[in-house]
PDB file of C-alpha atoms and ligand atoms in Angstrom:
ATOM      1  CA  MET A 276      90.698  32.776  69.783  1.00  0.00           C
ATOM      2  CA  SER A 277      93.465  31.753  67.407  1.00  0.00           C
ATOM      3  CA  GLU A 278      94.810  34.118  64.828  1.00  0.00           C
ATOM      4  CA  ARG A 279      93.194  34.071  61.369  1.00  0.00           C
ATOM      5  CA  ILE A 280      96.137  33.624  58.970  1.00  0.00           C
ATOM      6  CA  ALA A 281      95.811  33.530  55.222  1.00  0.00           C
ATOM      7  CA  VAL A 282      98.371  32.909  52.528  1.00  0.00           C
ATOM      8  CA  TYR A 283      98.170  34.551  49.118  1.00  0.00           C
ATOM      9  CA  PRO A 284     100.556  32.494  46.975  1.00  0.00           C
ATOM     10  CA  GLY A 285     101.733  33.146  43.458  1.00  0.00           C
ATOM     11  CA  SER A 286     104.547  33.721  41.038  1.00  0.00           C
ATOM     12  CA  PHE A 287     104.076  37.582  40.998  1.00  0.00           C
ATOM     13  CA  ASP A 288     106.318  37.894  38.010  1.00  0.00           C
ATOM     14  CA  PRO A 289     105.669  40.771  38.202  1.00  0.00           C
ATOM     15  CA  ILE A 290     102.936  41.851  40.635  1.00  0.00           C
ATOM     16  CA  HIS A 291     100.232  43.913  38.907  1.00  0.00           C
ATOM     17  CA  ASN A 292      97.257  46.002  40.015  1.00  0.00           C
ATOM     18  CA  GLY A 293      94.888  42.983  40.029  1.00  0.00           C
ATOM     19  CA  HIS A 294      97.131  41.262  42.578  1.00  0.00           C
ATOM     20  CA  LEU A 295      97.325  44.491  44.653  1.00  0.00           C
ATOM     21  CA  ASP A 296      93.540  44.967  44.567  1.00  0.00           C
ATOM     22  CA  LEU A 297      93.175  41.447  45.934  1.00  0.00           C
ATOM     23  CA  ILE A 298      95.685  42.117  48.748  1.00  0.00           C
ATOM     24  CA  GLU A 299      93.880  45.183  49.746  1.00  0.00           C
ATOM     25  CA  ARG A 300      90.470  43.436  49.635  1.00  0.00           C
ATOM     26  CA  CYS A 301      91.574  40.520  51.798  1.00  0.00           C
ATOM     27  CA  ARG A 302      93.840  42.247  54.276  1.00  0.00           C
ATOM     28  CA  PRO A 303      90.963  43.460  56.486  1.00  0.00           C
ATOM     29  CA  MET A 304      89.527  39.847  56.602  1.00  0.00           C
ATOM     30  CA  TYR A 305      92.497  38.287  58.307  1.00  0.00           C
ATOM     31  CA  ASP A 306      94.745  39.030  61.287  1.00  0.00           C
ATOM     32  CA  ARG A 307      97.769  38.181  59.219  1.00  0.00           C
ATOM     33  CA  LEU A 308      98.184  37.929  55.454  1.00  0.00           C
ATOM     34  CA  VAL A 309     101.313  36.295  54.053  1.00  0.00           C
ATOM     35  CA  VAL A 310     101.948  37.095  50.394  1.00  0.00           C
ATOM     36  CA  ALA A 311     104.039  34.093  49.302  1.00  0.00           C
ATOM     37  CA  VAL A 312     106.266  34.123  46.246  1.00  0.00           C
ATOM     38  CA  LEU A 313     107.013  30.692  44.807  1.00  0.00           C
ATOM     39  CA  ARG A 314     110.744  29.843  44.321  1.00  0.00           C
ATOM     40  CA  ASN A 315     110.542  27.755  41.199  1.00  0.00           C
ATOM     41  CA  GLU A 316     113.869  27.109  39.490  1.00  0.00           C
ATOM     42  CA  ALA A 317     112.190  25.188  36.738  1.00  0.00           C
ATOM     43  CA  LYS A 318     110.204  28.172  35.556  1.00  0.00           C
ATOM     44  CA  ARG A 319     111.913  30.921  33.601  1.00  0.00           C
ATOM     45  CA  ALA A 320     111.038  34.249  35.203  1.00  0.00           C
ATOM     46  CA  LEU A 321     111.656  37.879  34.218  1.00  0.00           C
ATOM     47  CA  PHE A 322     112.375  39.045  37.786  1.00  0.00           C
ATOM     48  CA  SER A 323     114.372  37.155  40.386  1.00  0.00           C
ATOM     49  CA  VAL A 324     112.571  36.093  43.499  1.00  0.00           C
ATOM     50  CA  ASP A 325     114.528  38.590  45.595  1.00  0.00           C
ATOM     51  CA  GLU A 326     113.527  41.361  43.187  1.00  0.00           C
ATOM     52  CA  ARG A 327     109.896  40.301  43.350  1.00  0.00           C
ATOM     53  CA  LEU A 328     110.018  40.227  47.153  1.00  0.00           C
ATOM     54  CA  GLU A 329     111.524  43.639  47.272  1.00  0.00           C
ATOM     55  CA  ILE A 330     108.887  45.120  44.898  1.00  0.00           C
ATOM     56  CA  ILE A 331     105.964  43.564  46.804  1.00  0.00           C
ATOM     57  CA  ARG A 332     107.376  44.691  50.158  1.00  0.00           C
ATOM     58  CA  GLU A 333     107.748  48.229  48.779  1.00  0.00           C
ATOM     59  CA  LEU A 334     104.140  48.190  47.567  1.00  0.00           C
ATOM     60  CA  VAL A 335     102.201  46.537  50.437  1.00  0.00           C
ATOM     61  CA  GLY A 336     103.890  48.309  53.311  1.00  0.00           C
ATOM     62  CA  GLU A 337     104.810  45.066  55.132  1.00  0.00           C
ATOM     63  CA  ARG A 338     103.502  45.058  58.639  1.00  0.00           C
ATOM     64  CA  HIS A 339     104.379  42.418  61.132  1.00  0.00           C
ATOM     65  CA  PRO A 340     101.983  41.221  63.768  1.00  0.00           C
ATOM     66  CA  ALA A 341     104.097  42.292  66.794  1.00  0.00           C
ATOM     67  CA  GLY A 342     106.556  44.619  65.232  1.00  0.00           C
ATOM     68  CA  GLY A 343     104.351  47.583  64.185  1.00  0.00           C
ATOM     69  CA  SER A 344     104.039  49.026  60.776  1.00  0.00           C
ATOM     70  CA  ARG A 345     106.368  50.180  58.068  1.00  0.00           C
ATOM     71  CA  ASP A 346     103.871  52.447  56.643  1.00  0.00           C
ATOM     72  CA  GLY A 347     101.825  53.272  59.736  1.00  0.00           C
ATOM     73  CA  GLY A 348      98.680  52.899  57.619  1.00  0.00           C
ATOM     74  CA  ASP A 349      95.497  51.143  58.831  1.00  0.00           C
ATOM     75  CA  SER A 350      94.712  48.971  55.851  1.00  0.00           C
ATOM     76  CA  GLY A 351      93.778  45.808  57.740  1.00  0.00           C
ATOM     77  CA  GLY A 352      95.728  43.113  59.487  1.00  0.00           C
ATOM     78  CA  ALA A 353      99.447  42.432  59.453  1.00  0.00           C
ATOM     79  CA  CYS A 354     100.874  41.733  56.076  1.00  0.00           C
ATOM     80  CA  GLU A 355     104.135  40.129  55.322  1.00  0.00           C
ATOM     81  CA  VAL A 356     105.963  38.941  52.220  1.00  0.00           C
ATOM     82  CA  GLN A 357     107.911  35.651  52.150  1.00  0.00           C
ATOM     83  CA  SER A 358     109.148  33.263  49.525  1.00  0.00           C
ATOM     84  CA  PHE A 359     108.512  29.505  49.654  1.00  0.00           C
ATOM     85  CA  SER A 360     109.555  26.391  47.713  1.00  0.00           C
ATOM     86  CA  GLY A 361     108.090  22.870  47.808  1.00  0.00           C
ATOM     87  CA  LEU A 362     104.450  22.301  48.486  1.00  0.00           C
ATOM     88  CA  LEU A 363     102.188  25.160  49.397  1.00  0.00           C
ATOM     89  CA  VAL A 364     100.398  23.126  51.994  1.00  0.00           C
ATOM     90  CA  ASP A 365     103.733  22.478  53.837  1.00  0.00           C
ATOM     91  CA  PHE A 366     104.374  26.244  53.814  1.00  0.00           C
ATOM     92  CA  MET A 367     100.845  26.805  55.124  1.00  0.00           C
ATOM     93  CA  ASP A 368     101.702  24.604  58.150  1.00  0.00           C
ATOM     94  CA  GLU A 369     105.044  26.427  58.655  1.00  0.00           C
ATOM     95  CA  VAL A 370     103.248  29.854  59.015  1.00  0.00           C
ATOM     96  CA  GLY A 371     100.244  28.326  60.789  1.00  0.00           C
ATOM     97  CA  ALA A 372      97.801  29.409  58.090  1.00  0.00           C
ATOM     98  CA  ARG A 373      94.465  27.560  57.190  1.00  0.00           C
ATOM     99  CA  VAL A 374      93.347  29.733  54.286  1.00  0.00           C
ATOM    100  CA  VAL A 375      94.784  30.036  50.798  1.00  0.00           C
ATOM    101  CA  VAL A 376      93.502  33.124  48.938  1.00  0.00           C
ATOM    102  CA  ARG A 377      93.325  32.966  45.186  1.00  0.00           C
ATOM    103  CA  GLY A 378      91.936  35.483  42.697  1.00  0.00           C
ATOM    104  CA  LEU A 379      89.358  34.195  40.150  1.00  0.00           C
ATOM    105  CA  ARG A 380      89.226  36.216  36.940  1.00  0.00           C
ATOM    106  CA  ALA A 381      87.405  34.719  33.988  1.00  0.00           C
ATOM    107  CA  VAL A 382      85.862  31.277  33.826  1.00  0.00           C
ATOM    108  CA  THR A 383      89.102  30.089  32.297  1.00  0.00           C
ATOM    109  CA  ASP A 384      90.784  30.282  35.684  1.00  0.00           C
ATOM    110  CA  PHE A 385      88.163  28.106  37.276  1.00  0.00           C
ATOM    111  CA  GLU A 386      89.240  24.632  36.252  1.00  0.00           C
ATOM    112  CA  TYR A 387      92.876  25.081  37.178  1.00  0.00           C
ATOM    113  CA  GLU A 388      92.047  26.798  40.394  1.00  0.00           C
ATOM    114  CA  LEU A 389      89.533  24.229  41.490  1.00  0.00           C
ATOM    115  CA  GLN A 390      91.961  21.454  40.688  1.00  0.00           C
ATOM    116  CA  MET A 391      94.596  23.109  42.908  1.00  0.00           C
ATOM    117  CA  ALA A 392      92.155  23.733  45.671  1.00  0.00           C
ATOM    118  CA  MET A 393      91.052  20.061  45.631  1.00  0.00           C
ATOM    119  CA  MET A 394      94.549  18.771  45.574  1.00  0.00           C
ATOM    120  CA  ASN A 395      95.688  21.055  48.398  1.00  0.00           C
ATOM    121  CA  ARG A 396      92.735  19.949  50.496  1.00  0.00           C
ATOM    122  CA  ARG A 397      93.524  16.383  49.724  1.00  0.00           C
ATOM    123  CA  LEU A 398      97.185  16.897  50.806  1.00  0.00           C
ATOM    124  CA  ASN A 399      96.209  18.796  53.917  1.00  0.00           C
ATOM    125  CA  PRO A 400      92.620  18.697  54.942  1.00  0.00           C
ATOM    126  CA  ARG A 401      93.084  21.689  57.292  1.00  0.00           C
ATOM    127  CA  VAL A 402      93.576  23.933  54.318  1.00  0.00           C
ATOM    128  CA  GLU A 403      90.708  25.787  52.700  1.00  0.00           C
ATOM    129  CA  THR A 404      90.885  27.911  49.561  1.00  0.00           C
ATOM    130  CA  VAL A 405      88.997  31.199  49.370  1.00  0.00           C
ATOM    131  CA  PHE A 406      88.409  32.625  45.904  1.00  0.00           C
ATOM    132  CA  MET A 407      88.037  36.335  45.444  1.00  0.00           C
ATOM    133  CA  ALA A 408      87.057  38.378  42.437  1.00  0.00           C
ATOM    134  CA  PRO A 409      89.260  41.322  41.559  1.00  0.00           C
ATOM    135  CA  LYS A 410      87.895  44.687  40.417  1.00  0.00           C
ATOM    136  CA  GLU A 411      86.221  44.273  37.016  1.00  0.00           C
ATOM    137  CA  GLU A 412      88.891  46.435  35.236  1.00  0.00           C
ATOM    138  CA  TYR A 413      91.548  43.909  36.167  1.00  0.00           C
ATOM    139  CA  ASN A 414      89.598  40.849  35.110  1.00  0.00           C
ATOM    140  CA  TYR A 415      91.749  40.222  32.017  1.00  0.00           C
ATOM    141  CA  LEU A 416      94.994  41.244  33.627  1.00  0.00           C
ATOM    142  CA  SER A 417      97.841  38.695  33.982  1.00  0.00           C
ATOM    143  CA  SER A 418     101.605  38.897  34.598  1.00  0.00           C
ATOM    144  CA  SER A 419     102.283  37.233  31.253  1.00  0.00           C
ATOM    145  CA  LEU A 420     100.195  39.875  29.430  1.00  0.00           C
ATOM    146  CA  VAL A 421     101.987  42.562  31.326  1.00  0.00           C
ATOM    147  CA  LYS A 422     105.350  41.316  30.108  1.00  0.00           C
ATOM    148  CA  GLU A 423     104.174  40.807  26.553  1.00  0.00           C
ATOM    149  CA  VAL A 424     102.420  44.155  26.212  1.00  0.00           C
ATOM    150  CA  PHE A 425     105.398  45.994  27.738  1.00  0.00           C
ATOM    151  CA  SER A 426     107.859  44.248  25.505  1.00  0.00           C
ATOM    152  CA  LEU A 427     105.917  45.336  22.452  1.00  0.00           C
ATOM    153  CA  GLY A 428     105.636  48.913  23.495  1.00  0.00           C
ATOM    154  CA  GLY A 429     102.038  48.908  24.698  1.00  0.00           C
ATOM    155  CA  ASP A 430     100.626  51.290  27.338  1.00  0.00           C
ATOM    156  CA  LEU A 431     100.253  49.735  30.819  1.00  0.00           C
ATOM    157  CA  THR A 432      99.015  52.860  32.569  1.00  0.00           C
ATOM    158  CA  GLY A 433      96.668  52.010  35.411  1.00  0.00           C
ATOM    159  CA  LEU A 434      97.487  48.318  35.204  1.00  0.00           C
ATOM    160  CA  VAL A 435     100.770  48.055  37.014  1.00  0.00           C
ATOM    161  CA  PRO A 436     102.240  50.206  39.824  1.00  0.00           C
ATOM    162  CA  ASP A 437     104.978  52.645  39.090  1.00  0.00           C
ATOM    163  CA  PRO A 438     107.844  50.638  40.752  1.00  0.00           C
ATOM    164  CA  VAL A 439     106.951  47.671  38.387  1.00  0.00           C
ATOM    165  CA  LEU A 440     106.917  49.954  35.384  1.00  0.00           C
ATOM    166  CA  ALA A 441     110.332  51.347  36.333  1.00  0.00           C
ATOM    167  CA  ARG A 442     111.747  47.824  36.744  1.00  0.00           C
ATOM    168  CA  LEU A 443     110.234  46.677  33.491  1.00  0.00           C
ATOM    169  CA  ARG A 444     111.960  49.563  31.738  1.00  0.00           C
ATOM    170  CA  ARG A 445     115.290  48.674  33.339  1.00  0.00           C
ATOM    171  CA  HIS A 446     114.984  45.043  32.450  1.00  0.00           C
ATOM    172  CA  PHE A 447     114.066  45.532  28.818  1.00  0.00           C
ATOM    173  CA  ALA A 448     116.672  48.313  28.412  1.00  0.00           C
ATOM    174  CA  LYS A 449     119.300  45.813  29.504  1.00  0.00           C
ATOM    175  CA  GLY A 450     117.973  43.492  26.747  1.00  0.00           C
TER     176      GLY A 450
HETATM  177  O1  PNS B1488     100.642  32.838  40.218  1.00  0.00           O
HETATM  178  P1  PNS B1488     100.533  31.380  39.854  1.00  0.00           P
HETATM  179  O2  PNS B1488     101.782  30.942  39.092  1.00  0.00           O
HETATM  180  O3  PNS B1488      99.301  31.007  39.176  1.00  0.00           O
HETATM  181  O4  PNS B1488     100.629  30.568  41.257  1.00  0.00           O
HETATM  182  C1  PNS B1488     100.687  29.164  41.277  1.00  0.00           C
HETATM  183  C2  PNS B1488     101.044  28.662  42.691  1.00  0.00           C
HETATM  184  C3  PNS B1488     102.348  29.247  43.202  1.00  0.00           C
HETATM  185  C4  PNS B1488      99.951  29.041  43.701  1.00  0.00           C
HETATM  186  C5  PNS B1488     101.103  27.064  42.635  1.00  0.00           C
HETATM  187  O5  PNS B1488     101.931  26.756  41.520  1.00  0.00           O
HETATM  188  C6  PNS B1488     101.660  26.443  43.899  1.00  0.00           C
HETATM  189  O6  PNS B1488     101.086  26.482  44.932  1.00  0.00           O
HETATM  190  N1  PNS B1488     102.911  25.899  43.764  1.00  0.00           N
HETATM  191  C7  PNS B1488     103.565  25.307  44.913  1.00  0.00           C
HETATM  192  C8  PNS B1488     103.795  23.781  44.638  1.00  0.00           C
HETATM  193  C9  PNS B1488     102.553  23.007  45.067  1.00  0.00           C
HETATM  194  O7  PNS B1488     102.088  23.061  46.103  1.00  0.00           O
HETATM  195  N2  PNS B1488     102.014  22.328  44.039  1.00  0.00           N
HETATM  196  C10 PNS B1488     100.698  21.594  44.193  1.00  0.00           C
HETATM  197  C11 PNS B1488      99.575  22.539  44.018  1.00  0.00           C
HETATM  198  S1  PNS B1488      98.060  21.681  44.000  1.00  0.00           S
END
């Protein structure tokens, strides 16, 4: 039987607990999960792509299919973190994945997500999108809100992991 490979794409600028919750939920469902960070020069980001990759790798305990585990844990299938540019469907072909995983929070996500799912399927009929609901407490969480709340001195306890908090402090201290 062929390997079940899924891609979880996003900007992850920065990754927050809603994203991490989704990764943990879908890891056991696939043999291999590729967390894919979009390289988008047109979009102004707080963290560089390399920094985002480094943070996510640190948090998910990247585990390659053949190469064993970095964390030795048993939290599901192999998980790896890569960046991609261009069309998501082309990246899906490159890694041999059929499934795109996306989180659905409030109804406001629905229209945009459905549009993307339909377009991706039109571009590559092999690709299916699977929507997953995050834990209720992360339903309103977004990377943009994380940046805004942090920049205004709000408390993000329980919403972002410590390595992200530390990097946010460093970035905003630099001004
Ligand atoms: O976290 P985001 O910013 O909501 O993620 C959006 C992302 C990266 C999934 C989407 O912009 C994307 O797939 N971009 C790659 C370019 C592409 O394939 N565009 C057509 C999508 S229908």
